[in-house]
PDB file of C-alpha atoms in Angstrom:
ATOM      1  CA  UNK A 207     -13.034  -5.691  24.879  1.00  0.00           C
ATOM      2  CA  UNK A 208     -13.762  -9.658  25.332  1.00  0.00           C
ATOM      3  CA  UNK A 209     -11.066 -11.814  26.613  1.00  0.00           C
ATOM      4  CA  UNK A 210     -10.568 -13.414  22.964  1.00  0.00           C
ATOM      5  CA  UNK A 211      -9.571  -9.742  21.529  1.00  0.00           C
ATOM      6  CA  UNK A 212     -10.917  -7.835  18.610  1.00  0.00           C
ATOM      7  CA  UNK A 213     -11.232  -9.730  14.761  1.00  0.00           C
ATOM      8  CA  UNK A 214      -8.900  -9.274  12.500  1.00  0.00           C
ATOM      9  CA  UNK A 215     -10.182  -8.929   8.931  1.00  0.00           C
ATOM     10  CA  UNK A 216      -9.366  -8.211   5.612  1.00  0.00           C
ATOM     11  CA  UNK A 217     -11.097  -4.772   3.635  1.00  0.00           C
ATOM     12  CA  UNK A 218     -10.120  -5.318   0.288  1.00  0.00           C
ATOM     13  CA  UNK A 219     -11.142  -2.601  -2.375  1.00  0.00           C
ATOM     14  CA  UNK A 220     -11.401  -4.129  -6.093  1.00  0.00           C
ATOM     15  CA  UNK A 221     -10.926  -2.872  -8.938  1.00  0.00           C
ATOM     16  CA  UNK A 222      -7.717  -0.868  -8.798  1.00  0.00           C
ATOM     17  CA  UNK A 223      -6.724   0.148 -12.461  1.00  0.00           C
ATOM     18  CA  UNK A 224      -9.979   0.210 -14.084  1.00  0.00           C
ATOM     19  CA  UNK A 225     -10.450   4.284 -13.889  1.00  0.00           C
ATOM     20  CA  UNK A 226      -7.820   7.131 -12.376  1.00  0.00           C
ATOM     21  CA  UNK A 227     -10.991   7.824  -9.737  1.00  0.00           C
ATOM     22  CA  UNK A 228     -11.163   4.881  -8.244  1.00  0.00           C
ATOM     23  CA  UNK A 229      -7.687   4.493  -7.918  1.00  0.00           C
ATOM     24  CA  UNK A 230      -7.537   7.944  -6.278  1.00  0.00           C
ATOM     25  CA  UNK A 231     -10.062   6.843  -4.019  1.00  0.00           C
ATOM     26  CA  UNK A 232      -8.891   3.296  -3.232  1.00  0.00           C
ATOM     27  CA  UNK A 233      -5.243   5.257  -2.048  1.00  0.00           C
ATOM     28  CA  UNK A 234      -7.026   7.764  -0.026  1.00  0.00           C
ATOM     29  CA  UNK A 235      -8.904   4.905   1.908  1.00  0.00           C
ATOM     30  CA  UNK A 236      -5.488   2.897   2.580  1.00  0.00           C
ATOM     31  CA  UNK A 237      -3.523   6.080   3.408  1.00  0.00           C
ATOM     32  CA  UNK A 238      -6.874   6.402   6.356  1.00  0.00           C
ATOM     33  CA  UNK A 239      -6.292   3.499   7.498  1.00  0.00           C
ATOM     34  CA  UNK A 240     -10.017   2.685   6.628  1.00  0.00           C
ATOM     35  CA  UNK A 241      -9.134  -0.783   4.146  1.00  0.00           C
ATOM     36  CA  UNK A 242      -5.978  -2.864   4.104  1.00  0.00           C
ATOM     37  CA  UNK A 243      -5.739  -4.218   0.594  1.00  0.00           C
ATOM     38  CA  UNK A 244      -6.766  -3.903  -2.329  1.00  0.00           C
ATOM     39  CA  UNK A 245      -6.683  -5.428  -5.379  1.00  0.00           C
ATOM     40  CA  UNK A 246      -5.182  -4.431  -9.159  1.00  0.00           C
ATOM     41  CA  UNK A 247      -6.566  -5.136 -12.673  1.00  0.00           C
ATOM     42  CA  UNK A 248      -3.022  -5.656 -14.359  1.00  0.00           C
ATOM     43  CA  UNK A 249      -5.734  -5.259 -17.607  1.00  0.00           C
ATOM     44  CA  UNK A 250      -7.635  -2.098 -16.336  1.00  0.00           C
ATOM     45  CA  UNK A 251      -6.428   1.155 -18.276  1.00  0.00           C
ATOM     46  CA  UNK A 252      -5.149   3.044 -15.499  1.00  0.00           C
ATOM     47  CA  UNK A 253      -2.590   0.479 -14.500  1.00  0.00           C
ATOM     48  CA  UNK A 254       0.481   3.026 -15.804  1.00  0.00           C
ATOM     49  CA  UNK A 255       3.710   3.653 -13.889  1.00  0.00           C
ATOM     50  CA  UNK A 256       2.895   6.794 -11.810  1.00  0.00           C
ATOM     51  CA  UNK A 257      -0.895   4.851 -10.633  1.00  0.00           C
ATOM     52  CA  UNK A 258       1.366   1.822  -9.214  1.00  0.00           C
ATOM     53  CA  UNK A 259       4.045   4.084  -7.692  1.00  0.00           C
ATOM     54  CA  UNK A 260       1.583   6.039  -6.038  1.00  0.00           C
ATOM     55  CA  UNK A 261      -0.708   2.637  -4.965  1.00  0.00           C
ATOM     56  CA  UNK A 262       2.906   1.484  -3.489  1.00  0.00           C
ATOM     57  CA  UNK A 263       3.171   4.645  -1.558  1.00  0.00           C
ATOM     58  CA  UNK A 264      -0.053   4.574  -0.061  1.00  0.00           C
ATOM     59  CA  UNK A 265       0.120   1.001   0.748  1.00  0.00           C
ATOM     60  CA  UNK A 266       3.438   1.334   2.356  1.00  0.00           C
ATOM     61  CA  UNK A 267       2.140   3.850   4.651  1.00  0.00           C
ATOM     62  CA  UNK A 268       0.035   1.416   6.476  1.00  0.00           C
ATOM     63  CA  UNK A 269       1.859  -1.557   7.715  1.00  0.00           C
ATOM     64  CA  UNK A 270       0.487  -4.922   6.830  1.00  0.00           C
ATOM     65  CA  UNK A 271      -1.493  -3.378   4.219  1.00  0.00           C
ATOM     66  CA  UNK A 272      -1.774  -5.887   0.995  1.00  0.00           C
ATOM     67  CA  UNK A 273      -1.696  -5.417  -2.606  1.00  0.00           C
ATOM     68  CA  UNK A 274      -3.098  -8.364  -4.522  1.00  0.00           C
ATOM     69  CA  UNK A 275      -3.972  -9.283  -8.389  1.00  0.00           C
ATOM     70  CA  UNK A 276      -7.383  -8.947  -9.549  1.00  0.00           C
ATOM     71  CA  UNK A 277      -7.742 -11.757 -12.300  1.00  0.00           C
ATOM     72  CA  UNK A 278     -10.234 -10.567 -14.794  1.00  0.00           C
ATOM     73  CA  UNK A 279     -11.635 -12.160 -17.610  1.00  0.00           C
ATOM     74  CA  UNK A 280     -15.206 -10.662 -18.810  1.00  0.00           C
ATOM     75  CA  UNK A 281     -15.798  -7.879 -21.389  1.00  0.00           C
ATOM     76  CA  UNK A 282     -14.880  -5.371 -21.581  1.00  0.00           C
ATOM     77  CA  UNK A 283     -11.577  -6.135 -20.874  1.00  0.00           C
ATOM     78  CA  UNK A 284      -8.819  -7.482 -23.508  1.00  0.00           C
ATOM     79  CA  UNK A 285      -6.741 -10.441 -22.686  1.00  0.00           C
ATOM     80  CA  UNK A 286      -2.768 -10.235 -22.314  1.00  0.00           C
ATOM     81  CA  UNK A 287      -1.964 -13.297 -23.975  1.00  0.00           C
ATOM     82  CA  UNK A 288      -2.321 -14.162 -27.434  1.00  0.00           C
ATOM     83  CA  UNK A 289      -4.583 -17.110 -28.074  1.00  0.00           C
ATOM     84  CA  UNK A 290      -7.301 -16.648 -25.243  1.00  0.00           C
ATOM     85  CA  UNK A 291     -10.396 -18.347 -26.590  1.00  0.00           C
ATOM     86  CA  UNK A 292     -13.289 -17.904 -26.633  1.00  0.00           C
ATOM     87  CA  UNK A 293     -13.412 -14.089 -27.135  1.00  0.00           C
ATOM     88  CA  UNK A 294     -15.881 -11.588 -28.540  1.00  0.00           C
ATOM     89  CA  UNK A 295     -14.765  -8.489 -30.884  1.00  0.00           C
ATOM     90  CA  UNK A 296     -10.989  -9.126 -29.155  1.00  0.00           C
ATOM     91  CA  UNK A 297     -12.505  -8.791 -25.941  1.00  0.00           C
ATOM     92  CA  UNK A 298     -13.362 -11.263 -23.115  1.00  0.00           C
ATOM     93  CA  UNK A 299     -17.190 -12.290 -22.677  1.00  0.00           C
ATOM     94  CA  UNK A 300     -19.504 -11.115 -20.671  1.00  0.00           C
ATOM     95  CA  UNK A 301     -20.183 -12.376 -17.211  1.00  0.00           C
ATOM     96  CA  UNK A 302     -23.243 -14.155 -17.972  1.00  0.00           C
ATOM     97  CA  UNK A 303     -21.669 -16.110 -21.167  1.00  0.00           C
ATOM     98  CA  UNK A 304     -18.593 -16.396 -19.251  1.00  0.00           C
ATOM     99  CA  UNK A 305     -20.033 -18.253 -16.560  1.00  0.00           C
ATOM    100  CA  UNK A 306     -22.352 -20.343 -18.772  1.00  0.00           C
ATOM    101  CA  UNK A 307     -19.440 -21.521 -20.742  1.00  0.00           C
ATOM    102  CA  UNK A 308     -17.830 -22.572 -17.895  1.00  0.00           C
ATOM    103  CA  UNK A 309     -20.519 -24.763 -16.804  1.00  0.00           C
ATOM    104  CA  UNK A 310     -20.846 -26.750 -19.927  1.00  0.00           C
ATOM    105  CA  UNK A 311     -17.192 -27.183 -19.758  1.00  0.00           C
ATOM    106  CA  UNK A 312     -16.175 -25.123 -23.046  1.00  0.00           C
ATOM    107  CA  UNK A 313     -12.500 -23.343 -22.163  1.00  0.00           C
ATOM    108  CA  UNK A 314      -9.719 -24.979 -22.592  1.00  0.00           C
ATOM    109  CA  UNK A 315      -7.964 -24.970 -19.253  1.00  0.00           C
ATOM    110  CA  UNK A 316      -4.102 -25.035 -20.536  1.00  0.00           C
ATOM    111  CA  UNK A 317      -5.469 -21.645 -22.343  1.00  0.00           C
ATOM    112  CA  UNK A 318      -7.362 -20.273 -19.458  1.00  0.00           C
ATOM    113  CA  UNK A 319      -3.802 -20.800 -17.214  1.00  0.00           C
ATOM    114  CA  UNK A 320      -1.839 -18.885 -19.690  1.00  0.00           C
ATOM    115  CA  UNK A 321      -3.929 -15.683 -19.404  1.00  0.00           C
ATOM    116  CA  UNK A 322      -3.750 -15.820 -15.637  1.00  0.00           C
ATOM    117  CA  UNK A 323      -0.158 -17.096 -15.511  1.00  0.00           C
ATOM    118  CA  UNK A 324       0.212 -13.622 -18.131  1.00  0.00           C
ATOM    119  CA  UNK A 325      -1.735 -11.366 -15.783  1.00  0.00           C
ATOM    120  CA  UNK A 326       0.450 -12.725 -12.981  1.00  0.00           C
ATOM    121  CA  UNK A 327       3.777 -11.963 -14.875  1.00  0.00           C
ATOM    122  CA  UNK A 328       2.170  -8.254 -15.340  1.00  0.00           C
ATOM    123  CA  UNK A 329       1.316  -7.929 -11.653  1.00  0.00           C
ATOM    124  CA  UNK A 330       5.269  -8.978 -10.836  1.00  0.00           C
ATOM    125  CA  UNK A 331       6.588  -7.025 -13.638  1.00  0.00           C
ATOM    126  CA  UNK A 332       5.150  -3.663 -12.580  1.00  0.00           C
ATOM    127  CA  UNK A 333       5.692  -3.903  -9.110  1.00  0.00           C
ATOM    128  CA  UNK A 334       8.575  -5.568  -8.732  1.00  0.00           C
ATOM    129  CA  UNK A 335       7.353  -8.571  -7.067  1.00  0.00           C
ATOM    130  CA  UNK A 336       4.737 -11.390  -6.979  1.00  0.00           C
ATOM    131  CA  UNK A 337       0.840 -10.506  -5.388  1.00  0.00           C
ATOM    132  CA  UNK A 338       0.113 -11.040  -1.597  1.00  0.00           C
ATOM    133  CA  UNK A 339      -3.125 -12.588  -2.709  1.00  0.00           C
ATOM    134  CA  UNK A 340      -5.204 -13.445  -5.759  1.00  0.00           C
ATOM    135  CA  UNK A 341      -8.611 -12.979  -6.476  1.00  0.00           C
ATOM    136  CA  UNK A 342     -11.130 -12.795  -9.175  1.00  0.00           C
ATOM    137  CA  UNK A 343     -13.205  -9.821 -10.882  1.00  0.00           C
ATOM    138  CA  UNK A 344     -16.574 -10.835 -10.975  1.00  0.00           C
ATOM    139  CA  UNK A 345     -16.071 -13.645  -8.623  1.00  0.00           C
ATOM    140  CA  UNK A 346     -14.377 -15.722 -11.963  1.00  0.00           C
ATOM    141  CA  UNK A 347     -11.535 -17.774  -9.978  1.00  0.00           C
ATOM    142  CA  UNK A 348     -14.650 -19.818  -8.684  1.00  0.00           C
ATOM    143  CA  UNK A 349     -16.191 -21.117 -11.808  1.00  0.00           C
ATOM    144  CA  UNK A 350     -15.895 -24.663 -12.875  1.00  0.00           C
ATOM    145  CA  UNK A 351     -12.678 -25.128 -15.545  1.00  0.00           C
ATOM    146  CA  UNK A 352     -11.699 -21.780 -14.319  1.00  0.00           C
ATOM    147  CA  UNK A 353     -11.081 -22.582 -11.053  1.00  0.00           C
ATOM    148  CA  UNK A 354      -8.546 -25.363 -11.493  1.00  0.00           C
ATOM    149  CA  UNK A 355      -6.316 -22.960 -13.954  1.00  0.00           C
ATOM    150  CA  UNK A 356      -6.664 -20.435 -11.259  1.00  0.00           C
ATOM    151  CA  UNK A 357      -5.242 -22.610  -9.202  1.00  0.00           C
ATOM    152  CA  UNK A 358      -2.771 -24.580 -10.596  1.00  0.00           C
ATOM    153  CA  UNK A 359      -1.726 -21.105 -12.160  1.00  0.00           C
ATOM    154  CA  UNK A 360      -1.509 -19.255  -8.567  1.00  0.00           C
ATOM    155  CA  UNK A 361       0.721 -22.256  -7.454  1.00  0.00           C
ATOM    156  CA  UNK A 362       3.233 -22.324 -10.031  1.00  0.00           C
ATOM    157  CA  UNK A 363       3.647 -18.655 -10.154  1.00  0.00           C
ATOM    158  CA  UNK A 364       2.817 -17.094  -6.733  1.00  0.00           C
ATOM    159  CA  UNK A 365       2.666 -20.204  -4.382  1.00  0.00           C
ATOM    160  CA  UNK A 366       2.961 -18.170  -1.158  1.00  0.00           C
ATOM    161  CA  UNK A 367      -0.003 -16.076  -2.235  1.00  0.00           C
ATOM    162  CA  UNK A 368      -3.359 -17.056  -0.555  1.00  0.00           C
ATOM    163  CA  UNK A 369      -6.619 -16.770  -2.624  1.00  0.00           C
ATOM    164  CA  UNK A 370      -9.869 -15.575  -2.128  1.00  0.00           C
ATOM    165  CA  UNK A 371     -13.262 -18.008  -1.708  1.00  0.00           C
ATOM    166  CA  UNK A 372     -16.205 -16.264  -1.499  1.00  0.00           C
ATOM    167  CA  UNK A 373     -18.123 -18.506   1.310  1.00  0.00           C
ATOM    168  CA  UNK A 374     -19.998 -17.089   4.020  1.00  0.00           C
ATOM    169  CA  UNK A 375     -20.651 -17.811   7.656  1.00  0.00           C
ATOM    170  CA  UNK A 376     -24.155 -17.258   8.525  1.00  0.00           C
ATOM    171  CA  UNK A 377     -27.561 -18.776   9.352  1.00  0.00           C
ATOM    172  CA  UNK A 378     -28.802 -20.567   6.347  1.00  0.00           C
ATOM    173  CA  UNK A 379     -32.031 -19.120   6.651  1.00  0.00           C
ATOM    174  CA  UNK A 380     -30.215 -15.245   5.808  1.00  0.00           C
ATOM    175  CA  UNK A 381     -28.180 -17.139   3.035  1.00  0.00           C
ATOM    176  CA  UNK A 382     -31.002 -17.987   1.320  1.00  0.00           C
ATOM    177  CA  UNK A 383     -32.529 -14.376   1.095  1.00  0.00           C
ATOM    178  CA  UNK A 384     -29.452 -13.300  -0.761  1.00  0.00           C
ATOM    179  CA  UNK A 385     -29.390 -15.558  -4.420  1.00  0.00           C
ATOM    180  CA  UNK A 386     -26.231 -13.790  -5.352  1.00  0.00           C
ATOM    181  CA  UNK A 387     -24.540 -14.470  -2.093  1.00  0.00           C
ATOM    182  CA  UNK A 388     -25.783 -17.820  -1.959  1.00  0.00           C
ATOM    183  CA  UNK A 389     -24.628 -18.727  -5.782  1.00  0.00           C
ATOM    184  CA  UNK A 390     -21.345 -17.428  -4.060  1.00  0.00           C
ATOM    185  CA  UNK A 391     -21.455 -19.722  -1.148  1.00  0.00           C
ATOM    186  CA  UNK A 392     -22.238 -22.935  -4.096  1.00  0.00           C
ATOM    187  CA  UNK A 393     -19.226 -22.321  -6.182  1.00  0.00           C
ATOM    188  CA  UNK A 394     -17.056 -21.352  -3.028  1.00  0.00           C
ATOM    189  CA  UNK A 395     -17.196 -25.354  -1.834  1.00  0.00           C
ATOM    190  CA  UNK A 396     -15.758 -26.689  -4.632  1.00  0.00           C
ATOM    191  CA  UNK A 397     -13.334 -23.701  -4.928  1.00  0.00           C
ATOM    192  CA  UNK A 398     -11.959 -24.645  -1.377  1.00  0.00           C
ATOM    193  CA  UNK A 399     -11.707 -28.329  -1.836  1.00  0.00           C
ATOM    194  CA  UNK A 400      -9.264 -27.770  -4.248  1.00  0.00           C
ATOM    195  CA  UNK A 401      -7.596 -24.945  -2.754  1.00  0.00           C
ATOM    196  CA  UNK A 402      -6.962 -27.216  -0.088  1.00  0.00           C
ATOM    197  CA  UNK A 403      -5.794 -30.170  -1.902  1.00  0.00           C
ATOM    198  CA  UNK A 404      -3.296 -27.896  -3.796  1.00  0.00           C
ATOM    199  CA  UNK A 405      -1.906 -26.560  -0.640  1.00  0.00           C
ATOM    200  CA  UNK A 406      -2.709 -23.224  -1.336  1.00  0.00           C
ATOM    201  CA  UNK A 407      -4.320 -20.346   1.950  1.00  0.00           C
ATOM    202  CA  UNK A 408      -7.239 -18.696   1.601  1.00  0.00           C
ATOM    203  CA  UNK A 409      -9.455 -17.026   3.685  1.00  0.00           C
ATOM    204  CA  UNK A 410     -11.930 -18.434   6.470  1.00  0.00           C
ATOM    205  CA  UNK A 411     -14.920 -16.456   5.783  1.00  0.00           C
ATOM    206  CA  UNK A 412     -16.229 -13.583   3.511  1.00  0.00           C
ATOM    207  CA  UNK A 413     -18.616 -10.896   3.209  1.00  0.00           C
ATOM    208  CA  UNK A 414     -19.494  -8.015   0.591  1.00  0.00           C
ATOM    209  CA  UNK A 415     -21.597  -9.483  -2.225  1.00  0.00           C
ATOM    210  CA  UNK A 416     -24.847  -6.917  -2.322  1.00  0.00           C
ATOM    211  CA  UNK A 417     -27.273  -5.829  -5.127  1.00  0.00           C
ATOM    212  CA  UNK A 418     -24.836  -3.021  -6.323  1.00  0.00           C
ATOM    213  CA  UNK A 419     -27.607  -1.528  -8.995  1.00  0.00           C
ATOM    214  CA  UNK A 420     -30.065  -0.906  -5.932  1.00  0.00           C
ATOM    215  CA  UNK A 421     -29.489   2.304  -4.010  1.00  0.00           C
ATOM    216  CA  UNK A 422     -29.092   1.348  -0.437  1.00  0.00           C
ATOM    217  CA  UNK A 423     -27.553   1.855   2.830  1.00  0.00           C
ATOM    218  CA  UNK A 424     -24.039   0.844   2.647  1.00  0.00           C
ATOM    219  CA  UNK A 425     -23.513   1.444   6.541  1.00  0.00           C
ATOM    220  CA  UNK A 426     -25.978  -0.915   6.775  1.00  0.00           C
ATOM    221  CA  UNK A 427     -24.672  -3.409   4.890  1.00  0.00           C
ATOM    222  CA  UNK A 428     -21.357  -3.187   6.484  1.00  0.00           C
ATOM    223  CA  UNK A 429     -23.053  -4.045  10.105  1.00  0.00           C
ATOM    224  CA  UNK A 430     -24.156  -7.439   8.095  1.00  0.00           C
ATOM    225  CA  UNK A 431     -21.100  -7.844   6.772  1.00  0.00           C
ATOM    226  CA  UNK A 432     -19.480  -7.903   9.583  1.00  0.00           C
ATOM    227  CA  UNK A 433     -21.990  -9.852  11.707  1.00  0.00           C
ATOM    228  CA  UNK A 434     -20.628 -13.371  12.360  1.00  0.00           C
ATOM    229  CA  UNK A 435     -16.800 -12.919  10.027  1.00  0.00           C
ATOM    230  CA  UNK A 436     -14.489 -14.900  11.328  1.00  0.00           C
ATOM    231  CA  UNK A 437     -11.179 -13.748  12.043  1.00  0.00           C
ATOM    232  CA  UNK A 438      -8.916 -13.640   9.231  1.00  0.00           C
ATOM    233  CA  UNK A 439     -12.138 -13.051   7.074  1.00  0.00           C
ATOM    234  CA  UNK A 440     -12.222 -10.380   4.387  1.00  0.00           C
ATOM    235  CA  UNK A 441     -15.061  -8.080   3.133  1.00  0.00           C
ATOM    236  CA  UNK A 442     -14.884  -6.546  -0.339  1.00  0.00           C
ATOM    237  CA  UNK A 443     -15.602  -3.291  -1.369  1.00  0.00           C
ATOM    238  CA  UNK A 444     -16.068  -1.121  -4.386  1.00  0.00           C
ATOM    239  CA  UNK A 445     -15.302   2.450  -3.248  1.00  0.00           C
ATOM    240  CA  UNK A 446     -14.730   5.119  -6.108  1.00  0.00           C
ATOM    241  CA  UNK A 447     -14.687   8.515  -7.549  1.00  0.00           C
ATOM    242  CA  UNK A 448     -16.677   8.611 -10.804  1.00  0.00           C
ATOM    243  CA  UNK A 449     -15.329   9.984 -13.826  1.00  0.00           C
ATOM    244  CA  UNK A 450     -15.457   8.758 -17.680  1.00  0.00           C
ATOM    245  CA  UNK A 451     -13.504   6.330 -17.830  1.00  0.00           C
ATOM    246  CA  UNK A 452     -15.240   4.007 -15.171  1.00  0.00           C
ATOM    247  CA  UNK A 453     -18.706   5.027 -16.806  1.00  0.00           C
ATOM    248  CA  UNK A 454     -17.485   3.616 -20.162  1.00  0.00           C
ATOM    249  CA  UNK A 455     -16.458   0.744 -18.702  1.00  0.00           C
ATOM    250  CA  UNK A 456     -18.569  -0.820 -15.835  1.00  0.00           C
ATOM    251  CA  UNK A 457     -22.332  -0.283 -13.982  1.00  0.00           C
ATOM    252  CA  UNK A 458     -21.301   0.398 -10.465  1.00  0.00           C
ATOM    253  CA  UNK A 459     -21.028   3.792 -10.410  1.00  0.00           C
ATOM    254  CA  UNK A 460     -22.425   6.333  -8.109  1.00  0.00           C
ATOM    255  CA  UNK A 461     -22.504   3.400  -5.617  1.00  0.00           C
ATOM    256  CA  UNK A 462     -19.163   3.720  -5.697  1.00  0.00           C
ATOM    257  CA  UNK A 463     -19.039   7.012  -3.987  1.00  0.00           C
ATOM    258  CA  UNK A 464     -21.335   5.764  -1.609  1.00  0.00           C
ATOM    259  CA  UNK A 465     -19.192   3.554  -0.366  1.00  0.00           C
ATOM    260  CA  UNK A 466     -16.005   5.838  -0.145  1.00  0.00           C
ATOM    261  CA  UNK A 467     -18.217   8.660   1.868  1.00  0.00           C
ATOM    262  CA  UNK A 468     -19.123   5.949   4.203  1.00  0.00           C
ATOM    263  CA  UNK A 469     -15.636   4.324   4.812  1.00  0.00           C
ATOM    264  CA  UNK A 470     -13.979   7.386   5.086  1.00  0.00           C
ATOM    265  CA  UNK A 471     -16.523   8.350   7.583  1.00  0.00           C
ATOM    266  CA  UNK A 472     -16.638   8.973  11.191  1.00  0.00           C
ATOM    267  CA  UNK A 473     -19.960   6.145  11.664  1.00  0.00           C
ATOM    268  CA  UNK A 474     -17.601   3.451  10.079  1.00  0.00           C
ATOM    269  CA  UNK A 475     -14.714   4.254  12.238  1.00  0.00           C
ATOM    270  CA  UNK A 476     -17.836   3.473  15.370  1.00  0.00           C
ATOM    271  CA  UNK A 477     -18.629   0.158  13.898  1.00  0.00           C
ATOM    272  CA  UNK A 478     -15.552  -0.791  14.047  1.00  0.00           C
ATOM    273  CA  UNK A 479     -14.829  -0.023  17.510  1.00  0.00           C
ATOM    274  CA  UNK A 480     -18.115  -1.257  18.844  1.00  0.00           C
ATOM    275  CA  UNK A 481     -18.181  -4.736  16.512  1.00  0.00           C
ATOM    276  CA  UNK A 482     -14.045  -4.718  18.196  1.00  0.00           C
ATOM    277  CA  UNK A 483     -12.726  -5.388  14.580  1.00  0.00           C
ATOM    278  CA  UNK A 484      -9.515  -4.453  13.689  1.00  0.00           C
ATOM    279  CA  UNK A 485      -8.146  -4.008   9.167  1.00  0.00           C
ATOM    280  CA  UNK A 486      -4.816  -6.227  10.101  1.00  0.00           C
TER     281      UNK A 486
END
């Protein structure tokens, strides 16, 4: 071990609520030990009493483990409050029309702030108190008009939550072989300007983004993931059980299980030990 100690990151698992598989998954990884948050789609459809009392079990067995909100607002969810525009068929937009709208500066930010500000309220509701964190699904808390409801919403309602920024901290030259990551690292700077200026935590460095409809090597990835994180950084990951309900509702599917067969293996438990990181 080097005199400065092992890292000290963040394994978040997104997604909670959108099927009863990954949930069941997500709840076997925290009661492992092998992530330490996670966070919950207050709109996903297996969001019910018995799925948080069980997700508040199984983070209570780990201590320091966090439970966060997972903001979402792309199809083919449904928003919670009642004059979210624009929508299409009652439902969010897609990603892609979501994020172009955003860029020419179409939403309504007083609008945008009372969905999030509702999906907060839902979050405290159900589990009886406010999110350790707050993030995005799909990465939405960092797009332009979006991020400054996210923000001012976060800080009114939850203002000891920290948030999450997507930024890396590598070599340019890898950033630049990665256009998802990299689009990640763009909207991140702005993201964290104003996270700053609001007074509001986040974390120092991130990891996770990947070409989920590619079948790859998630052990792999994990080793890159973790190459140069900060401590305090976080790494997200998508680990699931497949069953209906996710296939009716989102792409990432059997790289879900991936995932969960490598993080509840014995190699991940190695990396760990030989990159000295520590899920605190």
């Amino acid at each position: 071990m080097s005199e400065a100690g092992p890292r000290r990151i963040w394994l978040c698992a997104d997604d909670y609520g959108i099927s009863p598989g990954v949930n069941r998954a997500i709840r076997q990884l925290l009661t492992m030990g092998r992530i330490n948050a996670t966070s919950v789609m207050m709109v996903g459809p297996a969001i019910g009493r018995d799925e948080v009392k069980a997700l508040t079990a199984a983070a209570d067995s780990q201590p320091g483990a966090a439970i966060g909100l997972h903001v979402t607002l792309t199809a083919p969810f449904y928003p919670l409050s009642l004059h979210f525009a624009p929508l299409a068929g009652g439902m969010f937009l897609p990603l892609a029309k979501k994020l172009q709208s955003s860029l020419l500066r179409r939403y309504d930010r007083e609008i945008v702030r009372a969905e999030i500000a509702a999906q907060l309220a839902a979050f405290k509701e159900a589990f009886g108190r406010l999110p350790d964190y707050v993030d995005g699904h799909q990465h939405v808390q960092l797009f332009p008009q979006i991020r400054d409801a996210f923000l001012s919403a976060v800080q009114r309602a939850a203002p000891r939550a920290w948030v999450r920024q997507c930024g890396r901290n590598q070599a340019l030259t890898r950033r630049l072989s990665q256009p998802k990551a990299l689009l990640l690292d763009s909207l991140s700077v702005q993201f964290r300007a104003r996270a700053h200026r609001a007074g509001i935590a986040f974390n120092p460095g991130f990891a996770g983004a990947y070409d989920f409809g590619q079948t790859s090597d998630f052990g792999a990835h994990m080793r890159g993931f973790l190459d140069g994180l900060p401590d305090g950084g976080l790494v997200m990951c998508h680990p699931g059980y497949v069953d209906q309900t996710l296939i009716s509702l989102d792409p990432v599917t059997d790289q879900r299980e991936r995932e969960l067969a490598y993080l509840a293996g014995d190699a991940f438990a190695r990396l760990l030990a030989e990159q000295q990181v520590r899920l605190s």
